[in-house]
Short mmCIF file of C-alpha atoms in Angstrom, two decimals:
data_model
loop_
_atom_site.label_atom_id
_atom_site.label_comp_id
_atom_site.label_asym_id
_atom_site.label_seq_id
_atom_site.Cartn_x
_atom_site.Cartn_y
_atom_site.Cartn_z
CA MET D 1 -9.68 121.90 135.90
CA SER D 2 -9.51 121.39 139.64
CA VAL D 3 -12.31 119.65 141.49
CA VAL D 4 -13.11 122.82 143.43
CA THR D 5 -13.71 125.02 140.38
CA GLY D 6 -15.44 122.06 138.73
CA THR D 7 -17.77 121.82 141.71
CA ILE D 8 -18.54 125.54 141.63
CA ASP D 9 -19.22 125.32 137.90
CA TRP D 10 -21.49 122.32 138.46
CA LEU D 11 -23.47 124.08 141.17
CA SER D 12 -23.84 127.30 139.16
CA ASP D 13 -24.92 125.52 135.98
CA GLY D 14 -28.64 126.17 135.52
CA ALA D 15 -29.09 122.78 133.85
CA HIS D 16 -28.44 121.10 137.20
CA TRP D 17 -31.30 122.95 138.85
CA SER D 18 -34.23 121.74 136.77
CA GLY D 19 -35.75 118.50 135.53
CA GLU D 20 -35.81 115.04 137.05
CA ASP D 21 -32.08 114.98 137.78
CA GLY D 22 -32.04 118.62 138.99
CA VAL D 23 -31.19 119.56 142.56
CA PRO D 24 -34.75 120.73 143.53
CA ASN D 25 -36.31 117.43 142.44
CA ARG D 26 -33.60 115.28 144.08
CA LEU D 27 -33.91 117.36 147.24
CA LEU D 28 -37.69 116.85 147.31
CA GLU D 29 -37.25 113.10 146.76
CA HIS D 30 -34.72 113.00 149.57
CA LEU D 31 -37.03 114.86 151.94
CA GLY D 32 -39.93 112.66 150.82
CA TYR D 33 -38.08 109.44 151.72
CA THR D 34 -37.07 110.97 155.03
CA ALA D 35 -40.64 112.02 155.87
CA LEU D 36 -42.08 108.63 154.86
CA THR D 37 -39.44 106.78 156.91
CA ILE D 38 -39.91 108.91 160.02
CA THR D 39 -43.71 108.58 159.78
CA ILE D 40 -43.58 104.78 159.61
CA ALA D 41 -40.89 104.53 162.29
CA ALA D 42 -42.77 106.92 164.59
CA ALA D 43 -46.01 104.95 164.15
CA VAL D 44 -44.13 101.92 165.52
CA ALA D 45 -41.78 103.52 168.04
CA MET D 46 -43.93 106.24 169.62
CA PRO D 47 -46.78 104.13 171.06
CA LEU D 48 -44.25 101.52 172.18
CA GLY D 49 -41.82 104.04 173.67
CA LEU D 50 -44.57 105.95 175.49
CA TRP D 51 -46.01 102.70 176.84
CA ILE D 52 -42.58 101.55 178.07
CA GLY D 53 -41.87 104.95 179.59
CA HIS D 54 -45.30 105.22 181.25
CA THR D 55 -45.47 101.70 182.68
CA GLY D 56 -41.73 101.06 183.10
CA ARG D 57 -42.30 97.58 181.67
CA LEU D 58 -39.98 95.84 179.15
CA ARG D 59 -37.44 98.62 179.55
CA GLY D 60 -34.43 96.26 179.65
CA LEU D 61 -35.64 94.54 176.48
CA ALA D 62 -36.06 97.89 174.70
CA VAL D 63 -32.53 99.00 175.64
CA VAL D 64 -30.99 95.74 174.40
CA THR D 65 -33.02 95.72 171.17
CA ALA D 66 -32.20 99.36 170.43
CA GLY D 67 -28.50 98.62 171.04
CA ALA D 68 -28.53 95.59 168.76
CA LEU D 69 -30.35 97.50 165.99
CA ARG D 70 -27.72 100.21 166.26
CA ALA D 71 -24.92 97.74 165.46
CA LEU D 72 -26.70 96.59 162.27
CA PRO D 73 -24.92 98.05 159.21
CA THR D 74 -27.60 99.77 157.13
CA LEU D 75 -25.83 99.04 153.83
CA GLY D 76 -26.02 95.33 154.67
CA VAL D 77 -29.72 95.48 155.52
CA LEU D 78 -30.37 97.51 152.37
CA THR D 79 -28.59 95.16 149.96
CA TYR D 80 -30.01 92.07 151.68
CA ALA D 81 -33.59 93.36 151.61
CA SER D 82 -33.33 94.58 148.02
CA LEU D 83 -32.43 91.11 146.77
CA PHE D 84 -35.91 90.10 147.98
CA THR D 85 -37.94 93.16 147.05
CA GLY D 86 -36.24 93.86 143.73
CA ILE D 87 -35.43 97.33 142.43
CA GLY D 88 -37.46 100.11 144.02
CA ILE D 89 -37.64 102.11 147.20
CA ARG D 90 -39.22 99.43 149.42
CA ALA D 91 -35.88 97.94 150.53
CA ALA D 92 -34.49 101.42 151.14
CA ILE D 93 -37.47 102.49 153.26
CA PHE D 94 -37.31 99.21 155.21
CA ALA D 95 -33.60 99.67 156.00
CA LEU D 96 -34.10 103.32 156.93
CA VAL D 97 -37.06 102.52 159.22
CA LEU D 98 -34.88 100.02 161.13
CA LEU D 99 -32.34 102.81 161.53
CA ALA D 100 -34.88 105.38 162.75
CA VAL D 101 -36.68 103.23 165.34
CA PRO D 102 -33.97 103.06 168.08
CA PRO D 103 -33.48 106.83 168.56
CA LEU D 104 -37.25 107.47 168.45
CA LEU D 105 -37.86 104.72 171.00
CA ALA D 106 -35.05 105.94 173.26
CA GLY D 107 -36.28 109.53 173.04
CA ALA D 108 -39.80 108.50 174.08
CA TYR D 109 -39.04 106.21 177.00
CA SER D 110 -36.07 108.13 178.39
CA GLY D 111 -38.09 111.34 178.07
CA LEU D 112 -40.91 109.92 180.19
CA GLU D 113 -38.41 108.44 182.63
CA ALA D 114 -36.84 111.84 183.22
CA VAL D 115 -40.19 113.24 184.42
CA ASP D 116 -40.17 113.77 188.20
CA ARG D 117 -42.00 110.93 189.97
CA GLN D 118 -43.52 113.38 192.46
CA THR D 119 -45.15 115.32 189.64
CA ILE D 120 -46.77 112.13 188.35
CA ASP D 121 -47.87 111.11 191.84
CA ALA D 122 -49.37 114.57 192.30
CA ALA D 123 -51.26 114.23 189.02
CA ARG D 124 -52.58 110.86 190.13
CA ALA D 125 -53.53 112.26 193.54
CA VAL D 126 -55.66 115.03 192.04
CA GLY D 127 -57.63 112.36 190.19
CA MET D 128 -56.20 112.33 186.65
CA THR D 129 -56.73 109.14 184.70
CA GLU D 130 -53.66 107.29 183.38
CA TRP D 131 -54.43 108.64 179.90
CA GLN D 132 -54.59 112.21 181.22
CA ILE D 133 -51.32 111.71 183.11
CA LEU D 134 -49.68 110.54 179.89
CA THR D 135 -51.05 113.21 177.58
CA LYS D 136 -51.27 116.19 179.91
CA VAL D 137 -48.29 115.68 182.22
CA GLU D 138 -45.72 113.22 180.95
CA VAL D 139 -45.64 113.98 177.21
CA PRO D 140 -45.55 117.79 177.61
CA LEU D 141 -42.75 117.53 180.16
CA ALA D 142 -40.83 114.99 178.07
CA LEU D 143 -41.32 116.89 174.80
CA PRO D 144 -37.75 118.27 174.51
CA LEU D 145 -36.29 114.75 174.78
CA ILE D 146 -38.93 113.28 172.46
CA ILE D 147 -38.04 115.95 169.87
CA GLY D 148 -34.39 115.05 170.51
CA GLY D 149 -35.24 111.50 169.42
CA PHE D 150 -36.84 112.84 166.23
CA ARG D 151 -33.80 115.02 165.59
CA SER D 152 -31.43 112.11 165.93
CA ALA D 153 -33.58 109.82 163.77
CA THR D 154 -34.11 112.44 161.05
CA LEU D 155 -30.41 113.21 160.73
CA GLN D 156 -29.49 109.53 160.55
CA VAL D 157 -32.10 108.96 157.86
CA VAL D 158 -31.05 112.00 155.81
CA ALA D 159 -27.43 110.83 155.97
CA THR D 160 -28.16 107.21 155.18
CA ALA D 161 -30.68 107.91 152.42
CA THR D 162 -27.63 108.89 150.33
CA VAL D 163 -26.24 105.39 150.86
CA ALA D 164 -29.58 103.96 149.70
CA ALA D 165 -28.84 105.30 146.20
CA TYR D 166 -26.47 102.34 145.84
CA ILE D 167 -29.60 100.45 144.82
CA PRO D 168 -30.71 101.61 141.34
CA GLY D 169 -34.36 102.29 142.37
CA PRO D 170 -34.35 105.24 144.75
CA GLY D 171 -33.71 108.83 143.66
CA GLY D 172 -32.71 111.44 146.20
CA LEU D 173 -29.46 113.33 146.57
CA GLY D 174 -27.45 110.11 146.86
CA ARG D 175 -27.83 109.71 143.09
CA TYR D 176 -25.24 112.46 142.52
CA LEU D 177 -22.75 110.69 144.79
CA ILE D 178 -23.23 107.13 143.58
CA ASP D 179 -23.78 107.90 139.88
CA GLY D 180 -20.98 110.48 139.87
CA LEU D 181 -18.58 107.93 141.34
CA ALA D 182 -19.58 105.33 138.75
CA ILE D 183 -18.60 107.65 135.88
CA SER D 184 -15.73 109.39 137.77
CA ASP D 185 -17.53 112.74 137.59
CA TYR D 186 -15.94 114.16 140.74
CA PRO D 187 -17.32 117.70 140.48
CA GLN D 188 -20.82 116.16 140.54
CA VAL D 189 -19.85 113.91 143.49
CA VAL D 190 -18.48 116.82 145.53
CA ALA D 191 -21.37 119.14 144.58
CA GLY D 192 -23.88 116.46 145.65
CA SER D 193 -21.98 115.97 148.91
CA VAL D 194 -22.08 119.71 149.60
CA VAL D 195 -25.85 119.82 149.05
CA VAL D 196 -26.39 116.84 151.41
CA ILE D 197 -24.19 118.37 154.09
CA VAL D 198 -26.01 121.71 153.86
CA LEU D 199 -29.37 119.91 154.08
CA ALA D 200 -28.25 118.02 157.21
CA LEU D 201 -26.98 121.18 158.89
CA VAL D 202 -30.16 123.13 158.08
CA LEU D 203 -32.41 120.35 159.42
CA ASP D 204 -30.28 120.08 162.56
CA GLY D 205 -30.61 123.83 163.07
CA LEU D 206 -34.40 123.61 162.70
CA PHE D 207 -34.56 120.86 165.32
CA VAL D 208 -32.43 122.91 167.72
CA LEU D 209 -34.99 125.73 167.37
CA LEU D 210 -37.87 123.28 167.90
CA GLN D 211 -36.22 121.88 171.03
CA ARG D 212 -35.69 125.38 172.43
CA LEU D 213 -39.31 126.24 171.69
CA ALA D 214 -40.50 123.06 173.43
CA LEU D 215 -38.31 123.82 176.40
CA ARG D 216 -39.65 127.35 176.67
CA HIS D 217 -43.31 126.33 176.41
CA ARG D 218 -42.92 123.42 178.77
CA PRO D 219 -45.36 123.54 181.69
CA ALA D 220 -43.89 124.78 184.96
CA LEU D 221 -42.11 122.00 186.85
CA VAL D 222 -44.05 122.84 189.99
CA PRO D 223 -47.66 122.70 188.83
CA THR D 224 -49.60 125.73 190.00
CA SER D 225 -52.95 124.54 188.67
CA VAL D 226 -53.52 121.02 187.47
CA MET F 1 -22.94 78.53 154.79
CA THR F 2 -21.09 76.67 152.05
CA TRP F 3 -20.22 80.07 150.66
CA PHE F 4 -18.44 80.90 153.92
CA ARG F 5 -16.51 77.59 153.90
CA ASP F 6 -15.29 78.27 150.36
CA ASN F 7 -14.36 81.89 151.05
CA THR F 8 -13.02 81.84 154.60
CA ASP F 9 -9.66 83.35 153.61
CA LYS F 10 -11.30 86.25 151.80
CA VAL F 11 -13.65 86.96 154.70
CA MET F 12 -10.75 86.86 157.16
CA ASP F 13 -8.75 89.33 155.03
CA LEU F 14 -11.73 91.69 154.91
CA LEU F 15 -12.26 91.26 158.65
CA LEU F 16 -8.63 92.21 159.23
CA SER F 17 -8.94 95.42 157.19
CA HIS F 18 -12.21 96.14 158.96
CA VAL F 19 -10.40 95.83 162.32
CA TRP F 20 -7.69 98.25 161.16
CA LEU F 21 -10.08 100.75 159.62
CA SER F 22 -12.10 100.85 162.85
CA ALA F 23 -9.39 100.46 165.51
CA VAL F 24 -7.31 103.42 164.30
CA PRO F 25 -10.21 105.95 164.47
CA ILE F 26 -11.39 104.58 167.84
CA VAL F 27 -7.93 104.90 169.43
CA LEU F 28 -7.08 108.23 167.77
CA GLY F 29 -10.51 109.62 168.59
CA PHE F 30 -10.07 108.75 172.26
CA VAL F 31 -6.54 110.16 172.48
CA ILE F 32 -7.50 113.42 170.75
CA ALA F 33 -10.88 113.94 172.45
CA VAL F 34 -9.97 113.36 176.11
CA PRO F 35 -7.64 116.39 176.43
CA ILE F 36 -10.15 118.55 174.51
CA GLY F 37 -12.98 117.39 176.79
CA TRP F 38 -10.83 118.02 179.87
CA TYR F 39 -9.98 121.51 178.62
CA ALA F 40 -13.62 122.23 177.71
CA ASN F 41 -14.74 121.26 181.20
CA ARG F 42 -12.27 123.66 182.80
CA HIS F 43 -13.30 126.58 180.59
CA PRO F 44 -17.09 126.85 180.73
CA ARG F 45 -17.17 129.62 178.16
CA LEU F 46 -15.32 127.49 175.59
CA ARG F 47 -17.31 124.39 176.51
CA GLY F 48 -20.46 125.43 174.65
CA PHE F 49 -18.48 126.43 171.58
CA LEU F 50 -16.40 123.21 171.46
CA LEU F 51 -19.48 121.03 171.95
CA SER F 52 -21.34 122.89 169.17
CA VAL F 53 -18.42 122.37 166.77
CA ALA F 54 -18.42 118.68 167.69
CA GLY F 55 -22.17 118.53 167.11
CA VAL F 56 -21.89 120.13 163.67
CA LEU F 57 -19.07 117.76 162.61
CA TYR F 58 -21.12 114.77 163.75
CA THR F 59 -24.04 115.98 161.63
CA VAL F 60 -22.11 115.69 158.35
CA PRO F 61 -23.37 112.57 156.51
CA SER F 62 -20.66 109.90 156.27
CA LEU F 63 -20.70 109.13 152.54
CA ALA F 64 -20.61 112.85 151.72
CA PHE F 65 -17.79 113.29 154.23
CA PHE F 66 -15.71 110.47 152.67
CA LEU F 67 -16.17 112.05 149.25
CA ILE F 68 -15.52 115.66 150.15
CA LEU F 69 -12.37 115.03 152.22
CA PRO F 70 -10.03 114.59 149.22
CA THR F 71 -10.69 118.17 148.12
CA ILE F 72 -9.91 119.38 151.67
CA ILE F 73 -6.86 117.28 152.58
CA GLY F 74 -5.60 116.42 149.10
CA THR F 75 -5.82 112.63 149.28
CA GLY F 76 -6.87 110.41 146.39
CA ILE F 77 -10.66 110.25 146.07
CA LEU F 78 -10.81 106.50 146.73
CA ALA F 79 -8.03 106.31 149.36
CA PRO F 80 -8.65 104.42 152.64
CA THR F 81 -7.17 107.48 154.42
CA ASN F 82 -10.44 109.34 153.75
CA VAL F 83 -12.39 106.72 155.68
CA VAL F 84 -9.90 106.72 158.58
CA VAL F 85 -9.80 110.52 158.80
CA ALA F 86 -13.60 110.93 158.57
CA LEU F 87 -14.25 108.24 161.18
CA THR F 88 -11.62 109.78 163.47
CA VAL F 89 -13.43 113.12 163.20
CA TYR F 90 -16.74 111.41 164.15
CA ALA F 91 -15.04 109.58 167.02
CA VAL F 92 -13.60 112.86 168.33
CA ALA F 93 -17.00 114.55 167.93
CA ILE F 94 -18.81 111.91 170.02
CA MET F 95 -15.98 111.53 172.52
CA VAL F 96 -15.46 115.25 173.27
CA ARG F 97 -18.99 115.46 174.68
CA SER F 98 -18.50 112.26 176.70
CA ALA F 99 -15.15 113.47 178.01
CA ALA F 100 -16.56 116.86 179.04
CA ASP F 101 -19.40 115.05 180.86
CA ALA F 102 -16.92 112.60 182.37
CA PHE F 103 -14.68 115.27 183.89
CA GLU F 104 -17.75 117.18 185.01
CA SER F 105 -18.84 114.09 186.96
CA VAL F 106 -15.73 114.27 189.16
CA PRO F 107 -16.83 115.85 192.48
CA PRO F 108 -15.05 119.21 193.09
CA PRO F 109 -14.34 118.43 196.80
CA VAL F 110 -12.22 115.46 195.68
CA LEU F 111 -10.17 117.77 193.47
CA ASP F 112 -9.72 120.24 196.32
CA ALA F 113 -8.63 117.40 198.59
CA ALA F 114 -6.09 116.28 195.99
CA THR F 115 -4.70 119.80 195.71
CA ALA F 116 -4.60 120.10 199.51
CA THR F 117 -2.61 116.89 199.84
CA GLY F 118 -0.01 118.31 197.48
CA PHE F 119 -0.86 117.12 193.95
CA ALA F 120 0.57 119.35 191.22
CA PRO F 121 -2.03 120.27 188.52
CA ALA F 122 -0.61 117.80 185.96
CA GLY F 123 -0.30 115.00 188.49
CA ARG F 124 -3.83 115.67 189.68
CA ALA F 125 -5.21 115.52 186.13
CA PHE F 126 -3.61 112.15 185.41
CA THR F 127 -3.79 110.36 188.75
CA VAL F 128 -7.02 111.77 190.22
CA GLU F 129 -9.29 113.21 187.52
CA LEU F 130 -8.67 110.69 184.75
CA PRO F 131 -9.39 107.57 186.83
CA LEU F 132 -12.50 109.14 188.39
CA ALA F 133 -13.75 110.19 184.94
CA GLY F 134 -13.04 106.64 183.72
CA PRO F 135 -16.53 105.07 183.88
CA VAL F 136 -18.20 107.84 181.85
CA LEU F 137 -15.26 107.90 179.40
CA LEU F 138 -15.66 104.16 178.94
CA ALA F 139 -19.39 104.52 178.26
CA GLY F 140 -18.60 107.08 175.54
CA LEU F 141 -15.91 104.89 174.04
CA ARG F 142 -18.35 101.97 173.77
CA VAL F 143 -20.74 104.15 171.74
CA VAL F 144 -17.83 105.27 169.53
CA ALA F 145 -16.75 101.66 168.93
CA VAL F 146 -20.18 100.40 167.83
CA SER F 147 -20.84 103.35 165.55
CA THR F 148 -17.35 103.23 163.99
CA VAL F 149 -17.53 99.50 163.20
CA SER F 150 -20.88 100.02 161.51
CA LEU F 151 -19.76 103.14 159.57
CA VAL F 152 -16.61 101.50 158.14
CA SER F 153 -18.90 99.42 155.93
CA VAL F 154 -20.05 102.56 154.06
CA GLY F 155 -16.41 102.85 152.91
CA ALA F 156 -17.08 99.86 150.63
CA LEU F 157 -19.12 102.23 148.42
CA ILE F 158 -15.95 104.17 147.61
CA GLY F 159 -14.00 100.97 147.01
CA VAL F 160 -12.23 100.68 150.38
CA SER F 161 -12.10 96.95 151.18
CA ASN F 162 -13.68 95.78 154.45
CA LEU F 163 -16.55 93.53 155.52
CA GLY F 164 -18.88 96.02 153.81
CA SER F 165 -17.38 94.85 150.49
CA LEU F 166 -19.38 91.66 151.03
CA PHE F 167 -22.54 93.79 150.75
CA THR F 168 -21.61 95.42 147.45
CA GLU F 169 -20.21 92.20 145.96
CA GLY F 170 -23.08 90.09 147.30
CA TYR F 171 -25.57 92.54 145.83
CA ARG F 172 -23.90 92.54 142.41
CA THR F 173 -23.70 88.76 142.27
CA ASP F 174 -27.15 88.18 143.80
CA ASN F 175 -25.58 86.26 146.69
CA THR F 176 -27.65 86.60 149.87
CA PRO F 177 -25.44 84.35 152.05
CA GLU F 178 -22.47 86.62 151.31
CA ILE F 179 -24.38 89.71 152.50
CA LEU F 180 -25.56 87.82 155.59
CA ILE F 181 -21.98 86.83 156.46
CA GLY F 182 -21.01 90.50 156.21
CA VAL F 183 -23.83 91.59 158.54
CA ILE F 184 -23.00 88.85 161.05
CA GLY F 185 -19.28 89.65 160.87
CA ILE F 186 -19.87 93.33 161.58
CA VAL F 187 -22.27 92.70 164.46
CA LEU F 188 -19.83 90.17 165.99
CA LEU F 189 -16.92 92.58 165.59
CA ALA F 190 -18.92 95.34 167.31
CA LEU F 191 -19.74 92.88 170.10
CA ALA F 192 -16.06 91.87 170.40
CA TYR F 193 -14.97 95.50 170.77
CA ASP F 194 -17.65 96.05 173.38
CA VAL F 195 -16.61 93.00 175.42
CA LEU F 196 -12.96 94.04 175.15
CA LEU F 197 -13.74 97.57 176.36
CA VAL F 198 -15.85 96.32 179.28
CA LEU F 199 -13.07 93.89 180.30
CA ALA F 200 -10.45 96.63 180.01
CA GLY F 201 -12.68 98.78 182.21
CA ARG F 202 -12.91 96.02 184.85
CA VAL F 203 -9.12 95.61 184.87
CA LEU F 204 -8.27 99.32 184.89
CA MET F 205 -11.10 100.41 187.19
CA PRO F 206 -11.73 97.49 189.53
CA TRP F 207 -13.44 99.81 192.02
CA SER F 208 -16.32 100.84 189.80
CA SER F 209 -19.22 99.28 188.02
CA THR F 210 -18.67 99.74 184.28
CA ARG F 211 -22.19 100.93 183.71
CA ALA F 212 -22.60 104.53 182.69
CA THR F 213 -24.42 106.96 184.91
CA PRO F 214 -28.03 106.98 183.70
CA ARG F 215 -27.95 110.72 183.07
CA SER F 216 -25.05 110.75 180.64
CA GLY F 217 -26.22 107.55 178.98
CA LEU F 218 -29.57 109.12 178.38
CA ARG F 219 -28.09 112.24 176.88
CA ARG F 220 -25.94 110.19 174.54
CA LEU F 221 -28.86 108.09 173.37
CA VAL F 222 -30.96 111.05 172.38
CA GLY F 223 -28.50 113.68 171.17
CA GLY F 224 -27.14 113.93 167.62
CA GLY F 225 -26.43 110.95 165.43
CA HIS F 226 -26.47 109.45 161.96
CA ALA F 227 -24.83 106.79 159.84
#
């Protein structure tokens, strides 16, 4: 039996679509880890990124730190952390958060940086407070790039959450890949890979739509009434 | 660090395979992507299509890509070729966008001047466009290098030996120093590639600062991405 027909058989077998090891449950776990990771990473990166973008302070440090974090191999961080936390999802979430912070940070500060200085000066001139400038001028104008940061972070996390299954604790779609490899069940490995790839492409498509929507509903670049 | 002293030979072997597994995709990716990017820039209607294809390819998660390639190209499921091919595809995907931006950054009047002074199209592409696109190309290549070095380590999960093997082995044997050596080795290798690329840029393009234009750098930081 070839791997291709084996994969099709695996995917069309009803037994693989229910229960704890079924695709719907693994998919939900995968999305759950992704959502948890992005929430924690955003709680750290968004205030920091917006502050850096608004004030222009510590920008050099942020660029260097984001670059250094990018070079860190996630598998290394994951295995290292899990030897301290033991089996479970804590090490996985920690490694994934480290991965998600740089793109979120970059999206926030580079988004604010791209806002026309004259627009901000105009907002200040008509008497807006710094908080109003941030929330009513800078963030709305920077929204497409901020969403771009979320897109990048989400896709990295979805992709790398499969690697996290190397640790016995976490579920998610990576289980099919790692467990299938361990028992040489290649149809399961390929079927799992296909599901992960489809998930990544669908999420990417959703973010493209979100970015277009943000771009369309962006305030006019020349403010008519502020 | 006693572990490192006792296992220097092994680490060096793994480092060497890591260099191979990353250097081949970086070089191939550059060589394949630059003509595509050049072509995309000259044909605006194809540009959007080519960049979307590149974006979609870059979205495919790496571990899934390594594992699905054998059914597409007929290699063994645990062959190092899968890692090299997948990473080359990622390198091309990142680099095509950079190359299109790079050639777009060449001012049209310069091209007209080159044509007016008698450059043939091919000569103009190699001796005028390529050098002027150099700084943005270099910026793209630096991103490719860092991401490739880091992604090679995922290959350890399918049994392809490289510095990432120190993670899997260190995890199995509960050996934190071993994992740490792997992380340090990979970060240092990424740094070495980066320094090498910047130096090459200084030698080949002595007239320009090797920093990317802020606009293209910004786009690269925010668009696409994964591990």
